[in-house]
Amino acid sequence: LLDSGMLFPRESASRELKELNGLWAFRADKSPNRNRGFEEAWYKQRLAETGPVIDMPVPASFNDVTQDATLRDFTGWVWYDREVHLPPRWITDEGTRLVLRVGSAHYYSVVWVNGEKVVEHNGGHLPFEAEIGSLFRKDPTNPCRITVAVNNTLTLETLPPGTIHYIRDRSRYPDGFFVQGTSFDFFNYAGIHRSVLLYTTPRAYVDDVTVVTDFVDNTGFVKYSVSVRGTTSATLKVTLMDKDGHCVASSNGSSGVLKVPDVKLWWPYLMHENPAYLYSMEVRLTAGGGGSSEDVYTLPVGIRTVHVTTTQFLINNKPFYFHGVNKHEDSDIRGKGFDWPLIVKDFNLMKWMGANSFRTSHYPYAEEILQMCDRHGIVVIDECPGVGIKDIQSFGNASLSHHLEVMEELVRRDKNHPSVVMWSVANEPAAEMPPAEFYFQTLIKHTKELDPTRPVTYVTASNFARDKGAPFVDVLCVNSYFSWYHDPGHLEVIQLQLNTQFEDWHEKYQKPIIQSEYGADTVPGFHSDPPVMFSEEYQSEVLRNYHSVFDQKRNKYVIGELIWNFADFMTAQGVTRVVGNKKGVFTRQRQPKASAFILKERYWRLANETG
Ligand code: GCB
């Protein structure tokens, strides 16, 4: 198990932070073995001194910002560096701890500070950090040069998995030709995707906080535990404040239960007139000894419960119906790079259409997005990057142990978000293969041990009778594309097939079901009546047919519907993808197709009926 916390960096009376976003120097290592950077130790000096560099924005994917086709489709190591000036007090004050944090970089990262390696990280969607203060104590005049090498190569042991195919046919392919194969349907954008920052804490600091919430009648309960580092004699004071800053409960000690009278629960928006209520939990650590120091960390806390029955998903004991979307972190130019204007636009669009929930298909999204969900009352199914597990080898031990570790990192990062109501451990794996049974049993058990308070699912497109993971999930999430990948053009089969799908799964498992994907590719502006595939009318008809079955099942055991997809998004090039996947109800530029208006009408109607 992971041995330290990964709290979101926040400023406080005891903590400072400095974002290192902006332009970095950049070079892709295009040497034949992609290894020149390591052979020549590019991290030992400024990157610009080891060869030509270009400007690269951070955060952003590197793929779409230049006119260089070889960079767009590059596989291998890319190198970033920049220098930063540290406030002298961060270096000279023995009582300060200095941490370098990368929000995410895809996929494998190595980080050096002034030529010394400080951290490596395996995985493209979760944060990592390193304590770097000691590097400067010897010579406080040192500038701070940060070098990051990132490799986007996917193998059968990465998540998502991929395979490198070398083609050595010299009469048909140029020397050194290889392709990165993947079994997932989005572009393998890469680079430093989220903020890089430096932050400080005192030497004795709050390393992690975990809260679990409950309520009985009017009383809320916040069970908390705090882990502390850097001292053996600390006193803790934990104070829960309401929105107006009034203390509603407090406690001492590293764990305990805060009792909240007249509790204001965290509700999804549309379900309550005062949704998304957040308390603030201030953790104040005083380290003993002569020169006592204080660390203060404040965590937003939403008090709510989640339960699953054989037919319902309950939030605060009331049935919740997911009417929402599947998303991607994806946009023009930035690729998967974090971008506030895009995030705020997406939230405005989700609220415009009355979406009450989304799934983080197919990897963990930026923490800032989950914080927005907490504040706006949007419910999240938090999915790990377990997408495209199709090859029998990616069910092997090495893959499984990496997958377990990724779940540990994900739960560690996201456990305190009230908006996160369920974990998804995978999307459309080859769940009918024999090793899938042990794999998913182990993975789901581990996830439940990490977090016994949230249901766990994985998203399937397998046959109900042969799916080996379904017995272990709490909620069945089923994807289907009737009249698209099957019976293309035959809208008339949808209702019958969807009805059968629901009845089959429900009869076998007696578990609630979410239609976790359905949809149709649509080129905006293509029109046809009668509807044909790729026209706006066809997408609209697919939706209407699905919706009529949802309406028949929704008060029985179908507990949600998530459209595929919120917006068009980029994919690898292939004959079925015309500049990306076009199943968005919005274009990639976030303009509505006809289907967006159908969903808008429906979601607001559902909101009025069910919340
Ligand atoms: C799926 C996948 C999703 C694809 C979608 C499609 O089942 O889960 O990643 O993008 O279908 O459009 O084919």
XYZ file of C-alpha atoms and ligand atoms in Angstrom:
624
model
C 0.000 0.000 0.000
C 1.038 3.575 -0.628
C 2.800 5.074 2.339
C 2.018 8.755 2.046
C -0.865 11.057 1.278
C -1.494 13.117 -1.855
C -3.518 16.049 -0.588
C -4.461 18.664 -3.147
C -1.996 21.532 -2.625
C -3.756 24.473 -1.020
C -2.428 27.722 0.325
C -2.931 28.399 4.009
C -1.351 30.349 6.836
C 1.424 27.743 6.853
C 1.635 26.801 3.162
C 2.705 28.702 0.077
C 2.609 27.649 -3.535
C 3.995 28.680 -6.864
C 2.658 27.448 -10.186
C 5.226 26.644 -12.836
C 2.810 26.808 -15.743
C 3.773 28.645 -18.894
C 6.470 28.008 -21.473
C 9.047 25.299 -20.970
C 11.922 24.341 -23.261
C 11.105 21.120 -25.096
C 12.653 18.498 -27.322
C 11.408 15.115 -28.522
C 14.171 12.526 -28.571
C 13.867 11.342 -32.161
C 17.049 9.255 -32.071
C 16.433 5.748 -33.426
C 16.386 4.096 -30.008
C 14.748 7.156 -28.420
C 17.390 7.003 -25.747
C 19.881 9.707 -26.602
C 18.636 11.970 -23.838
C 19.629 9.403 -21.220
C 22.874 8.475 -22.949
C 23.914 12.100 -23.141
C 22.423 12.968 -19.753
C 20.375 15.923 -20.984
C 19.221 16.499 -17.432
C 22.723 17.564 -16.367
C 22.543 20.966 -18.020
C 19.966 23.246 -19.520
C 18.121 21.430 -22.287
C 18.969 24.287 -24.656
C 22.656 23.519 -24.160
C 22.277 19.961 -25.420
C 20.601 20.768 -28.738
C 17.757 22.712 -30.337
C 14.650 23.316 -28.259
C 11.195 24.685 -28.961
C 8.661 26.474 -26.759
C 6.144 24.129 -25.188
C 3.190 25.260 -23.074
C 2.557 23.536 -19.763
C -0.015 22.237 -19.177
C -0.865 20.912 -22.663
C -0.447 17.877 -24.842
C 2.531 18.440 -27.132
C 0.868 16.747 -30.097
C -1.236 19.503 -31.645
C 0.684 22.694 -30.898
C 3.236 22.524 -33.719
C 3.122 21.943 -37.481
C 5.413 18.939 -37.132
C 3.632 15.714 -38.162
C 6.349 13.593 -36.565
C 5.692 15.287 -33.241
C 1.947 14.850 -33.498
C 2.338 11.090 -33.733
C 5.524 10.820 -31.718
C 6.115 7.795 -29.497
C 8.992 7.821 -27.037
C 10.719 10.218 -24.648
C 10.117 13.945 -24.766
C 12.082 16.341 -22.598
C 11.007 19.519 -20.847
C 12.936 21.943 -18.703
C 12.711 25.341 -17.101
C 14.335 27.360 -14.376
C 12.580 28.948 -11.484
C 13.568 31.385 -8.775
C 12.814 30.221 -5.307
C 12.004 32.693 -2.585
C 15.118 32.557 -0.367
C 13.045 31.827 2.756
C 11.951 28.537 1.193
C 15.552 27.413 1.080
C 17.246 28.890 4.088
C 14.542 28.191 6.637
C 15.276 24.758 8.078
C 11.678 24.574 9.204
C 10.304 24.620 5.652
C 9.598 21.608 3.558
C 9.615 22.182 -0.219
C 7.691 19.897 -2.544
C 7.611 19.675 -6.336
C 4.324 18.332 -7.668
C 3.188 17.292 -11.120
C -0.602 17.073 -11.506
C -0.157 14.480 -14.271
C 2.141 13.694 -17.172
C 1.433 11.020 -19.742
C 2.697 8.314 -19.361
C 5.975 7.483 -17.623
C 7.860 10.390 -16.062
C 11.305 11.023 -14.652
C 12.023 14.297 -12.892
C 15.384 15.886 -12.042
C 16.152 19.013 -10.109
C 19.517 20.567 -10.907
C 20.546 17.289 -12.488
C 19.567 15.067 -9.560
C 16.783 12.608 -10.046
C 13.989 13.290 -7.544
C 11.083 11.103 -8.660
C 9.831 8.655 -11.286
C 6.186 7.912 -11.880
C 4.416 5.202 -13.795
C 0.981 6.263 -15.048
C -0.472 9.100 -17.026
C -3.407 10.515 -15.079
C -2.510 10.875 -11.442
C -0.290 13.260 -9.484
C 3.159 12.631 -8.102
C 5.556 14.664 -6.050
C 8.981 14.854 -4.484
C 10.492 16.685 -1.569
C 13.315 18.762 -2.982
C 14.356 21.224 -0.265
C 17.525 19.359 0.734
C 18.968 19.869 -2.752
C 19.321 23.569 -2.093
C 20.522 23.659 1.484
C 24.135 23.141 0.433
C 24.071 26.084 -1.926
C 21.129 28.416 -1.543
C 22.269 30.523 -4.500
C 21.541 27.662 -6.881
C 18.904 28.397 -9.442
C 16.316 25.653 -9.530
C 16.316 23.846 -12.865
C 13.551 21.324 -13.299
C 13.858 18.706 -16.027
C 11.024 16.327 -16.855
C 11.300 13.450 -19.311
C 8.003 11.853 -20.303
C 7.488 8.694 -22.323
C 4.078 7.965 -23.863
C 4.858 4.393 -24.926
C 2.084 1.987 -23.955
C 2.770 -1.685 -23.324
C 0.709 -4.616 -22.120
C 1.621 -3.618 -18.580
C 0.564 0.015 -18.730
C -2.938 1.381 -18.135
C -4.304 1.766 -20.686
C -2.388 -1.052 -22.344
C -0.896 -0.911 -25.824
C 1.600 -2.754 -28.002
C 4.493 -1.559 -30.098
C 4.636 -3.288 -33.492
C 7.953 -3.141 -35.322
C 7.759 -3.741 -39.052
C 11.075 -4.763 -40.518
C 10.013 -5.181 -44.126
C 12.605 -2.897 -45.777
C 11.001 -3.134 -49.214
C 7.763 -1.636 -47.965
C 8.491 0.342 -44.814
C 11.220 2.826 -43.985
C 13.985 1.792 -41.642
C 12.907 1.846 -37.994
C 9.188 1.839 -38.792
C 6.958 1.000 -35.858
C 3.451 1.757 -34.703
C 1.984 2.148 -31.267
C -1.069 -0.108 -31.254
C -3.881 0.544 -28.780
C -7.315 -0.940 -28.138
C -9.024 2.190 -26.952
C -10.855 4.834 -28.902
C -9.180 8.144 -28.105
C -5.977 9.776 -29.171
C -2.963 8.933 -27.020
C -2.241 12.568 -26.228
C 0.920 13.065 -24.214
C 3.044 15.560 -22.373
C 2.674 17.415 -19.091
C -1.101 17.548 -18.898
C -1.703 19.231 -15.559
C -0.076 21.912 -13.444
C 3.449 21.640 -12.193
C 3.925 23.432 -8.940
C 6.110 23.983 -5.938
C 4.585 24.214 -2.512
C 5.794 24.447 1.017
C 4.693 23.004 4.316
C 6.332 23.169 7.701
C 8.653 20.237 8.531
C 5.924 18.812 10.720
C 2.944 18.622 8.446
C -0.456 17.166 7.743
C 0.273 14.384 5.278
C -3.199 13.018 4.673
C -6.791 13.427 5.758
C -9.605 10.954 5.209
C -13.252 11.686 5.877
C -16.245 9.383 5.802
C -19.641 10.912 6.339
C -23.003 9.715 7.607
C -26.149 11.101 9.180
C -29.038 10.051 11.370
C -32.102 12.264 11.360
C -30.795 15.801 11.771
C -27.346 14.901 12.958
C -24.400 14.543 10.595
C -21.271 12.551 11.355
C -17.852 13.198 9.918
C -15.507 10.396 10.781
C -12.011 11.628 10.120
C -8.456 10.458 10.383
C -5.343 12.564 9.915
C -1.851 11.354 9.294
C 1.022 13.530 10.362
C 4.648 13.492 9.280
C 7.831 15.066 10.528
C 7.134 15.023 14.247
C 6.440 12.593 17.035
C 4.847 15.058 19.393
C 2.047 16.818 17.655
C -1.259 18.100 18.828
C -4.135 18.327 16.414
C -7.198 20.456 16.425
C -9.900 19.663 13.901
C -12.650 22.207 13.348
C -15.642 21.876 11.084
C -17.076 25.158 9.878
C -20.263 25.918 8.031
C -20.464 28.170 4.962
C -20.491 31.274 7.123
C -17.338 30.235 8.902
C -19.069 29.273 12.147
C -17.669 26.322 13.990
C -20.227 23.508 14.097
C -18.066 20.778 15.615
C -14.509 20.270 16.714
C -12.236 17.606 18.061
C -8.675 16.826 19.073
C -6.668 13.813 18.098
C -5.660 12.162 14.894
C -8.977 10.419 14.447
C -12.468 10.890 15.679
C -16.043 11.607 14.810
C -17.426 15.125 14.459
C -21.107 15.403 15.297
C -22.913 18.032 13.283
C -26.241 19.258 14.654
C -28.884 20.394 12.139
C -26.802 18.980 9.358
C -27.040 20.423 5.869
C -26.500 17.492 3.562
C -24.587 17.517 0.302
C -27.191 16.912 -2.405
C -26.802 16.638 -6.164
C -28.144 19.751 -7.847
C -31.690 19.341 -9.239
C -32.455 17.023 -6.312
C -32.686 19.649 -3.607
C -33.214 23.395 -3.405
C -29.981 23.832 -1.437
C -27.607 21.412 -3.171
C -23.881 20.831 -2.863
C -23.524 22.147 0.657
C -19.890 22.080 1.702
C -18.468 22.468 5.160
C -14.787 23.320 5.688
C -12.721 21.090 7.867
C -9.681 22.863 9.198
C -6.899 20.629 10.459
C -4.426 22.500 12.637
C -1.274 20.714 13.650
C 0.973 22.095 16.356
C 4.310 20.387 16.582
C 5.801 20.210 20.046
C 9.319 21.015 21.157
C 10.843 24.411 21.821
C 10.163 26.355 18.621
C 6.695 25.097 17.993
C 5.357 25.276 14.455
C 1.875 25.065 13.047
C 0.521 23.516 9.877
C -2.976 24.299 8.679
C -4.829 22.418 5.965
C -8.471 22.983 5.093
C -10.564 20.379 3.315
C -14.046 20.970 1.876
C -16.410 18.325 3.246
C -19.817 17.340 1.916
C -21.912 15.169 4.201
C -23.801 12.532 2.282
C -24.313 8.784 2.060
C -24.408 6.359 -0.852
C -26.118 2.959 -0.853
C -27.035 0.460 -3.524
C -29.997 -1.924 -3.343
C -30.972 -4.557 -5.895
C -32.907 -1.947 -7.838
C -31.826 1.504 -6.691
C -28.924 3.876 -6.221
C -29.533 5.906 -3.067
C -27.939 9.227 -2.199
C -28.925 10.297 1.313
C -31.411 7.394 1.214
C -33.267 8.867 -1.769
C -33.245 7.190 -5.177
C -30.887 8.903 -7.584
C -31.301 8.523 -11.356
C -28.166 9.274 -13.390
C -29.126 11.422 -16.381
C -25.811 12.555 -17.665
C -22.878 12.188 -19.974
C -19.600 10.469 -20.620
C -16.786 12.905 -21.171
C -13.200 13.112 -22.289
C -10.480 15.536 -21.408
C -10.090 16.644 -24.990
C -10.084 19.824 -27.030
C -8.556 21.537 -30.027
C -4.857 22.424 -29.766
C -4.584 21.583 -26.035
C -5.364 17.905 -26.459
C -5.663 16.661 -22.883
C -3.992 19.680 -21.322
C -5.775 21.264 -18.379
C -7.666 24.386 -19.451
C -9.952 26.438 -17.192
C -12.043 28.113 -19.938
C -12.837 24.677 -21.375
C -13.732 23.256 -17.986
C -16.045 26.113 -17.101
C -17.679 25.936 -20.539
C -18.288 22.205 -20.104
C -19.912 22.741 -16.727
C -22.121 25.437 -18.193
C -23.142 23.093 -20.994
C -23.868 20.243 -18.612
C -26.065 22.508 -16.537
C -27.726 23.937 -19.636
C -28.777 20.444 -20.648
C -29.732 19.403 -17.119
C -27.101 16.677 -16.825
C -26.785 15.660 -13.181
C -23.811 13.321 -13.531
C -20.906 12.101 -15.636
C -18.423 9.289 -15.845
C -14.736 10.166 -16.097
C -14.397 7.973 -19.177
C -11.746 6.540 -19.451
C -9.235 7.803 -16.874
C -9.112 10.022 -13.804
C -9.774 13.686 -14.603
C -8.052 16.691 -13.060
C -8.793 17.246 -9.385
C -10.031 20.748 -10.119
C -12.855 19.172 -12.140
C -13.928 17.035 -9.189
C -13.803 20.108 -6.963
C -16.164 21.830 -9.387
C -18.468 18.806 -9.139
C -18.379 19.036 -5.345
C -19.319 22.698 -5.501
C -21.975 22.358 -8.198
C -23.539 19.115 -7.061
C -22.691 17.066 -10.126
C -22.372 13.357 -9.442
C -19.311 11.466 -10.686
C -18.500 7.876 -11.541
C -14.734 7.964 -11.130
C -13.078 5.688 -13.677
C -9.470 4.527 -13.642
C -7.474 4.212 -16.892
C -8.337 0.509 -17.213
C -9.557 0.843 -20.774
C -8.729 -1.451 -23.672
C -7.764 -4.497 -21.611
C -8.311 -6.895 -24.475
C -5.148 -8.938 -24.793
C -4.854 -12.048 -22.678
C -1.412 -10.861 -21.576
C -2.827 -7.718 -20.082
C -4.576 -9.937 -17.533
C -1.143 -11.093 -16.319
C 0.292 -10.580 -12.844
C 2.406 -7.558 -13.680
C -0.593 -5.823 -15.255
C -2.833 -6.714 -12.340
C -0.391 -5.446 -9.761
C -0.036 -2.164 -11.635
C -3.817 -1.907 -11.861
C -4.111 -2.454 -8.082
C -1.575 0.299 -7.535
C -3.402 2.684 -9.842
C -6.592 2.094 -7.835
C -4.629 2.891 -4.671
C -3.432 6.144 -6.187
C -6.910 6.987 -7.446
C -8.677 6.296 -4.160
C -5.973 8.152 -2.252
C -6.472 11.200 -4.456
C -10.269 11.228 -4.769
C -11.605 9.585 -1.591
C -12.805 12.827 0.008
C -14.954 14.152 -2.836
C -18.660 13.982 -2.029
C -19.395 14.147 -5.771
C -17.600 10.846 -6.365
C -20.224 8.191 -5.661
C -18.784 5.115 -7.349
C -15.466 3.740 -8.646
C -15.177 2.213 -12.087
C -12.191 -0.101 -12.368
C -12.317 -0.653 -16.136
C -14.071 0.005 -19.424
C -15.028 -2.785 -21.807
C -12.303 -5.283 -20.949
C -12.298 -8.699 -22.606
C -14.398 -9.896 -19.691
C -15.285 -13.215 -21.255
C -11.694 -14.481 -21.156
C -11.052 -16.998 -18.375
C -8.432 -14.902 -16.505
C -10.919 -12.036 -16.240
C -12.613 -13.739 -13.303
C -9.614 -13.756 -10.985
C -8.491 -10.387 -12.284
C -11.727 -8.545 -11.547
C -12.471 -10.388 -8.364
C -9.072 -9.316 -7.025
C -9.289 -5.798 -8.354
C -12.782 -5.096 -7.049
C -12.051 -6.662 -3.663
C -8.962 -4.512 -3.342
C -10.884 -1.370 -4.276
C -13.541 -2.144 -1.687
C -10.877 -2.619 0.957
C -9.377 0.726 0.031
C -12.800 2.361 0.254
C -15.593 0.375 1.885
C -17.998 3.301 1.529
C -18.485 3.473 -2.234
C -19.909 0.957 -4.665
C -17.600 -0.395 -7.354
C -18.435 -1.093 -10.964
C -16.807 -1.762 -14.235
C -18.254 -0.999 -17.602
C -19.036 -3.947 -19.787
C -19.969 -4.636 -23.360
C -19.754 -8.413 -22.973
C -22.455 -11.002 -23.266
C -24.417 -11.154 -20.005
C -24.096 -14.920 -19.764
C -20.342 -15.023 -20.243
C -19.161 -11.887 -18.465
C -16.731 -12.995 -15.776
C -16.480 -9.758 -13.837
C -20.153 -8.896 -13.445
C -20.684 -11.115 -10.374
C -18.355 -8.841 -8.384
C -19.752 -5.412 -9.187
C -22.367 -3.516 -7.177
C -23.941 -1.807 -10.160
C -24.013 -3.153 -13.717
C -22.812 -0.605 -16.246
C -23.642 -1.787 -19.747
C -22.649 -0.224 -23.090
C -24.479 -0.962 -26.308
C -24.672 0.517 -29.790
C -27.785 -0.986 -31.351
C -28.341 0.105 -34.947
C -24.747 1.322 -35.098
C -22.056 -1.330 -34.688
C -24.802 -3.963 -34.973
C -27.523 -3.751 -37.572
C -26.275 -0.423 -38.911
C -29.133 1.643 -40.283
C -31.840 -0.428 -38.577
C -33.386 1.891 -36.071
C -36.314 -0.487 -35.795
C -34.279 -3.060 -33.829
C -33.267 -0.745 -30.995
C -36.230 -1.033 -28.670
C -36.483 -4.778 -28.885
C -32.766 -5.342 -28.443
C -32.431 -2.873 -25.600
C -35.351 -4.381 -23.796
C -33.796 -7.825 -24.101
C -30.451 -6.478 -22.931
C -31.963 -5.079 -19.736
C -34.045 -8.123 -18.986
C -31.141 -10.520 -19.523
C -28.792 -8.671 -17.204
C -31.369 -8.003 -14.568
C -32.689 -11.515 -14.436
C -29.233 -12.992 -14.074
C -27.781 -10.594 -11.498
C -30.601 -8.751 -9.707
C -28.522 -5.617 -9.628
C -29.326 -2.079 -10.728
C -28.230 -1.185 -14.253
C -26.861 1.974 -15.804
C -26.822 2.331 -19.573
C -23.276 3.612 -19.434
C -22.932 4.289 -23.192
C -25.173 4.545 -26.242
C -25.066 6.855 -29.225
C -24.235 7.352 -32.882
C -21.579 9.204 -34.882
C -22.932 12.403 -36.353
C -21.313 14.882 -38.639
C -22.797 18.253 -37.676
C -24.713 19.713 -40.567
C -25.418 16.374 -42.265
C -29.174 16.089 -42.661
C -31.362 13.345 -43.967
C -34.994 12.416 -43.760
C -35.649 9.543 -43.604
C -32.645 9.425 -41.277
C -29.415 7.786 -42.413
C -26.317 7.093 -40.402
C -24.088 10.073 -39.622
C -26.927 12.576 -40.052
C -28.211 14.640 -37.137
C -31.626 13.064 -37.650
C -30.216 9.553 -37.251
C -28.502 10.393 -33.971
C -31.726 11.963 -32.754
C -33.714 8.845 -33.659
C -31.229 6.542 -31.940
C -31.620 8.619 -28.803
C -35.431 8.668 -28.964
C -35.570 4.896 -29.348
C -33.234 4.300 -26.415
C -35.151 6.810 -24.313
C -38.466 5.116 -24.807
C -37.048 1.897 -23.341
C -35.337 3.763 -20.507
C -38.716 5.211 -19.626
C -40.258 1.775 -19.350
C -37.485 0.479 -17.084
C -36.493 3.491 -15.118
C -38.716 3.000 -12.127
C -37.846 -0.657 -11.998
C -34.098 -1.330 -11.989
C -32.540 0.932 -14.617
C -30.887 3.673 -12.577
C -29.233 5.773 -15.205
C -28.402 6.752 -18.749
C -25.137 8.335 -19.845
C -24.870 9.433 -23.452
C -21.765 8.620 -25.471
C -20.467 11.265 -25.748
C -20.732 14.774 -24.367
C -18.558 16.155 -27.197
C -16.711 14.956 -30.280
C -13.141 13.977 -29.481
C -9.905 13.047 -31.198
C -8.944 9.440 -31.864
C -6.163 7.581 -33.631
C -6.503 7.680 -37.415
C -8.521 4.836 -38.899
C -11.150 4.112 -41.473
C -14.056 4.379 -39.046
C -13.029 7.744 -37.608
C -13.419 10.925 -39.635
C -11.119 13.343 -37.814
C -12.032 11.711 -34.544
C -15.093 10.210 -32.912
C -18.252 12.117 -33.811
C -20.662 10.701 -31.239
C -20.699 13.983 -29.339
C -23.991 15.752 -28.789
C -21.756 18.818 -28.927
C -19.026 19.335 -31.470
C -15.442 19.383 -30.301
C -15.805 23.172 -30.231
C -18.777 22.729 -27.886
C -21.588 23.760 -30.240
C -24.814 21.744 -30.029
C -25.992 19.183 -32.553
C -29.750 18.508 -32.802
C -29.354 15.687 -30.257
C -28.231 18.136 -27.564
C -31.668 19.734 -27.613
C -33.361 16.353 -27.285
C -31.276 15.560 -24.241
C -31.872 19.002 -22.810
C -35.612 18.573 -22.979
C -35.437 15.070 -21.593
C -33.014 15.778 -18.756
C -35.024 18.729 -17.509
C -38.161 16.643 -17.638
C -36.424 13.860 -15.700
C -35.114 16.415 -13.231
C -38.639 17.581 -12.551
C -39.906 14.017 -12.192
C -37.068 12.353 -10.319
C -34.433 14.899 -9.339
C -17.201 2.199 -26.681
C -16.058 2.696 -25.895
C -15.726 4.145 -26.184
C -15.815 4.392 -27.684
C -17.233 4.117 -28.137
C -17.376 4.278 -29.654
O -17.820 1.231 -26.378
O -16.217 2.493 -24.515
O -14.442 4.421 -25.695
O -15.408 5.677 -28.037
O -17.593 2.821 -27.817
O -17.773 5.341 -30.106
O -17.076 3.338 -30.371
